[in-house]
PDB file of C-alpha atoms in Angstrom:
ATOM      1  CA  UNK C 224       0.418 -19.516  -5.202  1.00  0.00           C
ATOM      2  CA  UNK C 225       0.397 -16.886  -7.887  1.00  0.00           C
ATOM      3  CA  UNK C 226       0.098 -13.905  -5.574  1.00  0.00           C
ATOM      4  CA  UNK C 227       0.554 -12.776  -2.000  1.00  0.00           C
ATOM      5  CA  UNK C 228      -1.967 -14.563   0.191  1.00  0.00           C
ATOM      6  CA  UNK C 229      -3.202 -13.278   3.529  1.00  0.00           C
ATOM      7  CA  UNK C 230      -5.383 -14.933   6.098  1.00  0.00           C
ATOM      8  CA  UNK C 231      -7.853 -14.463   7.540  1.00  0.00           C
ATOM      9  CA  UNK C 232      -9.481 -11.934   5.258  1.00  0.00           C
ATOM     10  CA  UNK C 233     -11.596 -10.640   8.125  1.00  0.00           C
ATOM     11  CA  UNK C 234     -11.110 -10.951  11.866  1.00  0.00           C
ATOM     12  CA  UNK C 235     -13.309  -9.647  14.646  1.00  0.00           C
ATOM     13  CA  UNK C 236     -11.833  -9.922  18.111  1.00  0.00           C
ATOM     14  CA  UNK C 237     -12.611  -8.718  21.584  1.00  0.00           C
ATOM     15  CA  UNK C 238     -10.514  -6.017  23.169  1.00  0.00           C
ATOM     16  CA  UNK C 239      -7.666  -7.553  25.123  1.00  0.00           C
ATOM     17  CA  UNK C 240      -7.389 -10.724  23.070  1.00  0.00           C
ATOM     18  CA  UNK C 241      -4.325 -11.641  21.002  1.00  0.00           C
ATOM     19  CA  UNK C 242      -4.558 -12.058  17.222  1.00  0.00           C
ATOM     20  CA  UNK C 243      -2.298 -13.557  14.577  1.00  0.00           C
ATOM     21  CA  UNK C 244      -2.348 -12.482  10.963  1.00  0.00           C
ATOM     22  CA  UNK C 245      -0.667 -14.594   8.309  1.00  0.00           C
ATOM     23  CA  UNK C 246       1.052 -13.691   5.066  1.00  0.00           C
ATOM     24  CA  UNK C 247       2.237 -16.098   2.365  1.00  0.00           C
ATOM     25  CA  UNK C 248       4.486 -14.150  -0.013  1.00  0.00           C
ATOM     26  CA  UNK C 249       5.073 -14.899  -3.674  1.00  0.00           C
ATOM     27  CA  UNK C 250       7.443 -17.825  -4.014  1.00  0.00           C
ATOM     28  CA  UNK C 251      11.029 -16.634  -4.393  1.00  0.00           C
ATOM     29  CA  UNK C 252      10.419 -13.177  -2.981  1.00  0.00           C
ATOM     30  CA  UNK C 253      12.960 -12.484  -0.266  1.00  0.00           C
ATOM     31  CA  UNK C 254      11.558  -9.161   0.930  1.00  0.00           C
ATOM     32  CA  UNK C 255       8.323  -9.031   2.899  1.00  0.00           C
ATOM     33  CA  UNK C 256       6.548  -5.970   4.256  1.00  0.00           C
ATOM     34  CA  UNK C 257       3.659  -5.361   6.610  1.00  0.00           C
ATOM     35  CA  UNK C 258       1.602  -2.180   6.335  1.00  0.00           C
ATOM     36  CA  UNK C 259      -1.461  -0.934   8.173  1.00  0.00           C
ATOM     37  CA  UNK C 260      -4.323   1.219   6.936  1.00  0.00           C
ATOM     38  CA  UNK C 261      -6.528   2.625   9.660  1.00  0.00           C
ATOM     39  CA  UNK C 262     -10.003   3.884   8.798  1.00  0.00           C
ATOM     40  CA  UNK C 263      -9.762   7.110   6.849  1.00  0.00           C
ATOM     41  CA  UNK C 264      -5.978   7.087   7.035  1.00  0.00           C
ATOM     42  CA  UNK C 265      -3.231   6.374   4.579  1.00  0.00           C
ATOM     43  CA  UNK C 266      -1.064   3.303   4.626  1.00  0.00           C
ATOM     44  CA  UNK C 267       1.713   3.188   7.196  1.00  0.00           C
ATOM     45  CA  UNK C 268       4.770   0.977   7.283  1.00  0.00           C
ATOM     46  CA  UNK C 269       5.033  -1.525  10.129  1.00  0.00           C
ATOM     47  CA  UNK C 270       7.898  -3.953   9.542  1.00  0.00           C
ATOM     48  CA  UNK C 271      10.186  -5.190   6.777  1.00  0.00           C
ATOM     49  CA  UNK C 272      11.981  -8.525   6.397  1.00  0.00           C
ATOM     50  CA  UNK C 273      14.847  -8.982   3.936  1.00  0.00           C
ATOM     51  CA  UNK C 274      16.275 -12.472   3.629  1.00  0.00           C
ATOM     52  CA  UNK C 275      18.141 -13.514   6.774  1.00  0.00           C
ATOM     53  CA  UNK C 276      18.875  -9.959   7.861  1.00  0.00           C
ATOM     54  CA  UNK C 277      17.470  -8.528  11.058  1.00  0.00           C
ATOM     55  CA  UNK C 278      14.030  -7.099  10.315  1.00  0.00           C
ATOM     56  CA  UNK C 279      13.389  -3.366  10.227  1.00  0.00           C
ATOM     57  CA  UNK C 280      10.833  -2.956  13.002  1.00  0.00           C
ATOM     58  CA  UNK C 281      10.869   0.819  13.051  1.00  0.00           C
ATOM     59  CA  UNK C 282       7.213   1.143  12.109  1.00  0.00           C
ATOM     60  CA  UNK C 283       5.712  -1.048  14.817  1.00  0.00           C
ATOM     61  CA  UNK C 284       3.479   1.237  16.902  1.00  0.00           C
ATOM     62  CA  UNK C 285       3.977  -0.482  20.257  1.00  0.00           C
ATOM     63  CA  UNK C 286       5.540  -3.486  21.927  1.00  0.00           C
ATOM     64  CA  UNK C 287       2.190  -5.253  21.623  1.00  0.00           C
ATOM     65  CA  UNK C 288       3.037  -5.745  17.951  1.00  0.00           C
ATOM     66  CA  UNK C 289       5.522  -8.347  16.796  1.00  0.00           C
ATOM     67  CA  UNK C 290       6.204 -10.242  13.611  1.00  0.00           C
ATOM     68  CA  UNK C 291       8.240 -13.202  12.552  1.00  0.00           C
ATOM     69  CA  UNK C 292       9.106 -14.826   9.292  1.00  0.00           C
ATOM     70  CA  UNK C 293       9.783 -18.530   9.381  1.00  0.00           C
ATOM     71  CA  UNK C 294      12.063 -20.174   6.858  1.00  0.00           C
ATOM     72  CA  UNK C 295      12.277 -16.978   4.851  1.00  0.00           C
ATOM     73  CA  UNK C 296       8.748 -17.449   3.598  1.00  0.00           C
ATOM     74  CA  UNK C 297       5.541 -17.231   5.618  1.00  0.00           C
ATOM     75  CA  UNK C 298       5.196 -14.327   8.036  1.00  0.00           C
ATOM     76  CA  UNK C 299       2.958 -13.906  11.044  1.00  0.00           C
ATOM     77  CA  UNK C 300       2.048 -10.536  12.546  1.00  0.00           C
ATOM     78  CA  UNK C 301       0.939 -10.860  16.162  1.00  0.00           C
ATOM     79  CA  UNK C 302      -0.934  -8.221  18.098  1.00  0.00           C
ATOM     80  CA  UNK C 303      -1.181  -8.848  21.812  1.00  0.00           C
ATOM     81  CA  UNK C 304      -3.857  -7.414  24.080  1.00  0.00           C
ATOM     82  CA  UNK C 305      -5.661  -5.806  21.156  1.00  0.00           C
ATOM     83  CA  UNK C 306      -7.085  -2.309  21.530  1.00  0.00           C
ATOM     84  CA  UNK C 307      -9.818  -0.637  19.535  1.00  0.00           C
ATOM     85  CA  UNK C 308      -7.271   1.615  17.831  1.00  0.00           C
ATOM     86  CA  UNK C 309      -5.701  -1.529  16.347  1.00  0.00           C
ATOM     87  CA  UNK C 310      -8.739  -1.870  14.087  1.00  0.00           C
ATOM     88  CA  UNK C 311      -7.433  -1.487  10.552  1.00  0.00           C
ATOM     89  CA  UNK C 312      -6.672  -3.287   7.331  1.00  0.00           C
ATOM     90  CA  UNK C 313      -3.312  -5.012   7.611  1.00  0.00           C
ATOM     91  CA  UNK C 314      -1.590  -5.442   4.270  1.00  0.00           C
ATOM     92  CA  UNK C 315       1.344  -7.638   3.405  1.00  0.00           C
ATOM     93  CA  UNK C 316       3.565  -7.193   0.367  1.00  0.00           C
ATOM     94  CA  UNK C 317       6.552  -9.027  -1.028  1.00  0.00           C
ATOM     95  CA  UNK C 318       9.246  -8.352  -3.598  1.00  0.00           C
ATOM     96  CA  UNK C 319      12.454  -9.706  -5.037  1.00  0.00           C
ATOM     97  CA  UNK C 320      15.727  -8.622  -3.476  1.00  0.00           C
ATOM     98  CA  UNK C 321      16.785  -5.236  -4.768  1.00  0.00           C
ATOM     99  CA  UNK C 322      13.454  -4.565  -6.417  1.00  0.00           C
ATOM    100  CA  UNK C 323      11.361  -1.554  -5.527  1.00  0.00           C
ATOM    101  CA  UNK C 324       8.225  -3.180  -6.938  1.00  0.00           C
ATOM    102  CA  UNK C 325       6.201  -4.870  -4.259  1.00  0.00           C
ATOM    103  CA  UNK C 326       3.158  -7.067  -4.777  1.00  0.00           C
ATOM    104  CA  UNK C 327       0.362  -6.685  -2.279  1.00  0.00           C
ATOM    105  CA  UNK C 328      -1.991  -9.171  -0.696  1.00  0.00           C
ATOM    106  CA  UNK C 329      -5.704  -8.570  -0.283  1.00  0.00           C
ATOM    107  CA  UNK C 330      -5.297  -7.594   3.333  1.00  0.00           C
ATOM    108  CA  UNK C 331      -6.798  -8.667   6.640  1.00  0.00           C
ATOM    109  CA  UNK C 332      -9.528  -6.432   7.990  1.00  0.00           C
ATOM    110  CA  UNK C 333      -9.199  -6.473  11.790  1.00  0.00           C
ATOM    111  CA  UNK C 334     -12.011  -5.169  13.948  1.00  0.00           C
ATOM    112  CA  UNK C 335     -11.521  -4.929  17.698  1.00  0.00           C
ATOM    113  CA  UNK C 336     -14.788  -4.654  19.599  1.00  0.00           C
TER     114      UNK C 336
ATOM    115  CA  UNK P 265       3.352  18.341   5.740  1.00  0.00           C
ATOM    116  CA  UNK P 266       3.144  14.842   4.292  1.00  0.00           C
ATOM    117  CA  UNK P 267       6.092  13.689   2.249  1.00  0.00           C
ATOM    118  CA  UNK P 268       3.708  12.476  -0.457  1.00  0.00           C
ATOM    119  CA  UNK P 269       0.747  14.659  -1.331  1.00  0.00           C
ATOM    120  CA  UNK P 270      -2.071  13.706  -3.661  1.00  0.00           C
ATOM    121  CA  UNK P 271      -4.795  15.771  -5.240  1.00  0.00           C
ATOM    122  CA  UNK P 272      -7.680  15.764  -5.417  1.00  0.00           C
ATOM    123  CA  UNK P 273      -8.686  13.752  -2.368  1.00  0.00           C
ATOM    124  CA  UNK P 274     -12.061  12.929  -3.892  1.00  0.00           C
ATOM    125  CA  UNK P 275     -13.161  12.970  -7.499  1.00  0.00           C
ATOM    126  CA  UNK P 276     -16.482  12.218  -9.127  1.00  0.00           C
ATOM    127  CA  UNK P 277     -16.618  11.936 -12.890  1.00  0.00           C
ATOM    128  CA  UNK P 278     -19.088  10.962 -15.565  1.00  0.00           C
ATOM    129  CA  UNK P 279     -18.406   7.887 -17.636  1.00  0.00           C
ATOM    130  CA  UNK P 280     -16.157   8.731 -20.558  1.00  0.00           C
ATOM    131  CA  UNK P 281     -14.412  11.683 -18.948  1.00  0.00           C
ATOM    132  CA  UNK P 282     -10.644  12.116 -18.929  1.00  0.00           C
ATOM    133  CA  UNK P 283      -9.335  11.979 -15.373  1.00  0.00           C
ATOM    134  CA  UNK P 284      -6.100  13.248 -13.885  1.00  0.00           C
ATOM    135  CA  UNK P 285      -4.797  12.509 -10.403  1.00  0.00           C
ATOM    136  CA  UNK P 286      -1.699  14.305  -9.185  1.00  0.00           C
ATOM    137  CA  UNK P 287       1.072  13.328  -6.801  1.00  0.00           C
ATOM    138  CA  UNK P 288       3.861  15.503  -5.419  1.00  0.00           C
ATOM    139  CA  UNK P 289       6.647  14.303  -3.169  1.00  0.00           C
ATOM    140  CA  UNK P 290       9.400  15.927  -1.194  1.00  0.00           C
ATOM    141  CA  UNK P 291      11.974  13.152  -0.719  1.00  0.00           C
ATOM    142  CA  UNK P 292      14.558  11.600  -2.974  1.00  0.00           C
ATOM    143  CA  UNK P 293      13.130   8.463  -4.480  1.00  0.00           C
ATOM    144  CA  UNK P 294      14.159   5.261  -6.190  1.00  0.00           C
ATOM    145  CA  UNK P 295      10.795   4.867  -7.857  1.00  0.00           C
ATOM    146  CA  UNK P 296       7.213   6.041  -7.727  1.00  0.00           C
ATOM    147  CA  UNK P 297       4.275   3.686  -7.759  1.00  0.00           C
ATOM    148  CA  UNK P 298       0.624   4.087  -8.570  1.00  0.00           C
ATOM    149  CA  UNK P 299      -1.593   1.629  -6.757  1.00  0.00           C
ATOM    150  CA  UNK P 300      -5.303   0.900  -7.028  1.00  0.00           C
ATOM    151  CA  UNK P 301      -7.331  -0.148  -4.009  1.00  0.00           C
ATOM    152  CA  UNK P 302     -10.851  -1.471  -4.447  1.00  0.00           C
ATOM    153  CA  UNK P 303     -13.513  -1.348  -1.706  1.00  0.00           C
ATOM    154  CA  UNK P 304     -12.565  -4.801  -0.414  1.00  0.00           C
ATOM    155  CA  UNK P 305      -9.172  -3.387   0.556  1.00  0.00           C
ATOM    156  CA  UNK P 306      -6.900  -5.330  -1.773  1.00  0.00           C
ATOM    157  CA  UNK P 307      -4.229  -3.347  -3.586  1.00  0.00           C
ATOM    158  CA  UNK P 308      -3.082  -3.760  -7.163  1.00  0.00           C
ATOM    159  CA  UNK P 309       0.078  -2.193  -8.490  1.00  0.00           C
ATOM    160  CA  UNK P 310      -0.662  -0.211 -11.657  1.00  0.00           C
ATOM    161  CA  UNK P 311       2.667   1.367 -12.513  1.00  0.00           C
ATOM    162  CA  UNK P 312       6.190   1.708 -11.264  1.00  0.00           C
ATOM    163  CA  UNK P 313       8.034   4.734 -12.647  1.00  0.00           C
ATOM    164  CA  UNK P 314      11.479   6.178 -12.288  1.00  0.00           C
ATOM    165  CA  UNK P 315      11.342   8.458 -15.314  1.00  0.00           C
ATOM    166  CA  UNK P 316       9.210   9.432 -18.277  1.00  0.00           C
ATOM    167  CA  UNK P 317       5.877   7.917 -19.070  1.00  0.00           C
ATOM    168  CA  UNK P 318       4.160   4.554 -19.059  1.00  0.00           C
ATOM    169  CA  UNK P 319       0.892   3.471 -20.644  1.00  0.00           C
ATOM    170  CA  UNK P 320      -1.257   0.449 -19.968  1.00  0.00           C
ATOM    171  CA  UNK P 321      -4.608   0.296 -21.675  1.00  0.00           C
ATOM    172  CA  UNK P 322      -6.565   3.409 -20.729  1.00  0.00           C
ATOM    173  CA  UNK P 323      -4.114   4.332 -17.981  1.00  0.00           C
ATOM    174  CA  UNK P 324      -1.152   6.633 -18.458  1.00  0.00           C
ATOM    175  CA  UNK P 325       1.367   7.598 -15.784  1.00  0.00           C
ATOM    176  CA  UNK P 326       3.984  10.302 -16.068  1.00  0.00           C
ATOM    177  CA  UNK P 327       6.716  11.495 -13.776  1.00  0.00           C
ATOM    178  CA  UNK P 328       8.871  14.623 -13.693  1.00  0.00           C
ATOM    179  CA  UNK P 329      11.838  13.889 -11.462  1.00  0.00           C
ATOM    180  CA  UNK P 330      13.076  17.500 -11.417  1.00  0.00           C
ATOM    181  CA  UNK P 331       9.699  18.796 -10.284  1.00  0.00           C
ATOM    182  CA  UNK P 332       9.050  15.789  -7.994  1.00  0.00           C
ATOM    183  CA  UNK P 333       5.628  15.327  -9.502  1.00  0.00           C
ATOM    184  CA  UNK P 334       3.688  12.512 -11.103  1.00  0.00           C
ATOM    185  CA  UNK P 335       0.283  12.261 -12.721  1.00  0.00           C
ATOM    186  CA  UNK P 336      -2.026   9.355 -13.355  1.00  0.00           C
ATOM    187  CA  UNK P 337      -4.438   9.787 -16.251  1.00  0.00           C
ATOM    188  CA  UNK P 338      -7.459   7.661 -17.059  1.00  0.00           C
ATOM    189  CA  UNK P 339      -8.885   8.047 -20.537  1.00  0.00           C
ATOM    190  CA  UNK P 340     -12.517   7.176 -21.364  1.00  0.00           C
ATOM    191  CA  UNK P 341     -13.288   6.518 -17.696  1.00  0.00           C
ATOM    192  CA  UNK P 342     -15.685   3.741 -16.765  1.00  0.00           C
ATOM    193  CA  UNK P 343     -17.593   2.934 -13.565  1.00  0.00           C
ATOM    194  CA  UNK P 344     -15.302  -0.042 -12.986  1.00  0.00           C
ATOM    195  CA  UNK P 345     -12.450   2.461 -12.571  1.00  0.00           C
ATOM    196  CA  UNK P 346     -14.065   3.552  -9.303  1.00  0.00           C
ATOM    197  CA  UNK P 347     -11.489   2.912  -6.600  1.00  0.00           C
ATOM    198  CA  UNK P 348      -8.938   4.635  -4.419  1.00  0.00           C
ATOM    199  CA  UNK P 349      -5.762   5.486  -6.286  1.00  0.00           C
ATOM    200  CA  UNK P 350      -2.665   5.690  -4.149  1.00  0.00           C
ATOM    201  CA  UNK P 351       0.685   7.216  -4.989  1.00  0.00           C
ATOM    202  CA  UNK P 352       3.652   5.711  -3.178  1.00  0.00           C
ATOM    203  CA  UNK P 353       7.360   6.403  -3.361  1.00  0.00           C
ATOM    204  CA  UNK P 354      10.302   4.179  -2.558  1.00  0.00           C
ATOM    205  CA  UNK P 355      12.584   6.451  -0.577  1.00  0.00           C
ATOM    206  CA  UNK P 356      16.111   6.441  -1.914  1.00  0.00           C
ATOM    207  CA  UNK P 357      17.980   7.261   1.258  1.00  0.00           C
ATOM    208  CA  UNK P 358      16.368   4.673   3.474  1.00  0.00           C
ATOM    209  CA  UNK P 359      18.600   1.788   2.480  1.00  0.00           C
ATOM    210  CA  UNK P 360      15.520  -0.317   2.115  1.00  0.00           C
ATOM    211  CA  UNK P 361      12.537   0.035  -0.103  1.00  0.00           C
ATOM    212  CA  UNK P 362       9.871   1.051   2.335  1.00  0.00           C
ATOM    213  CA  UNK P 363       7.047   2.774   0.614  1.00  0.00           C
ATOM    214  CA  UNK P 364       5.840   6.184   1.700  1.00  0.00           C
ATOM    215  CA  UNK P 365       2.205   6.488   0.741  1.00  0.00           C
ATOM    216  CA  UNK P 366      -0.022   9.363  -0.200  1.00  0.00           C
ATOM    217  CA  UNK P 367      -3.438   9.427   1.426  1.00  0.00           C
ATOM    218  CA  UNK P 368      -5.119   8.374  -1.785  1.00  0.00           C
ATOM    219  CA  UNK P 369      -7.623   9.802  -4.231  1.00  0.00           C
ATOM    220  CA  UNK P 370     -11.095   8.345  -4.056  1.00  0.00           C
ATOM    221  CA  UNK P 371     -12.508   8.182  -7.586  1.00  0.00           C
ATOM    222  CA  UNK P 372     -16.135   7.545  -8.385  1.00  0.00           C
ATOM    223  CA  UNK P 373     -17.158   7.228 -12.012  1.00  0.00           C
ATOM    224  CA  UNK P 374     -20.870   7.517 -12.645  1.00  0.00           C
ATOM    225  CA  UNK P 375     -22.617   5.695 -15.461  1.00  0.00           C
TER     226      UNK P 375
END
């Protein structure tokens, strides 16, 4: 597609359930980022994938959060045993190698009830 | 203290007014970005700056590397400019290009 695509756009889940959020980056972009924006808060970095290198997971808030990127393209962010504080907009971005300009998806709004 | 500070946090303007949003940062950067986030949550990149000034339509962005400060100006503001404007920097020392974000400026332009 022409831009970064995220799905679902909205997700409501019960506390304790697992959720998967998907990101399709722009074709050819080797770098992929996940960010989170909690209500009333700024954006915070979660994880960064660059090509075949080991991902930078330094922003993941707990071991309930994990992400993978298959075939250097699509990425899935998984949150296990969701908690209410996980409610946020999860944004994915991608960029070319060596570029500081990232292109953002529309985000997935996650609500844990 | 946040590494990226924006001001004001909230701004209400009348249609046609000239608007300025400021961003100050305290880290060494590769580039500074101005992003626009509409109520649905999606983010659009407006500008990427490493020096000087850029203009796109009614939007102008400037950066002063020595002073670690950037401004986003909107000329002849319009209600459709209502959004959250976010300043983000790509930190130079990180080895990657993780963004550090400001908390955003919520702009409302009244007709």
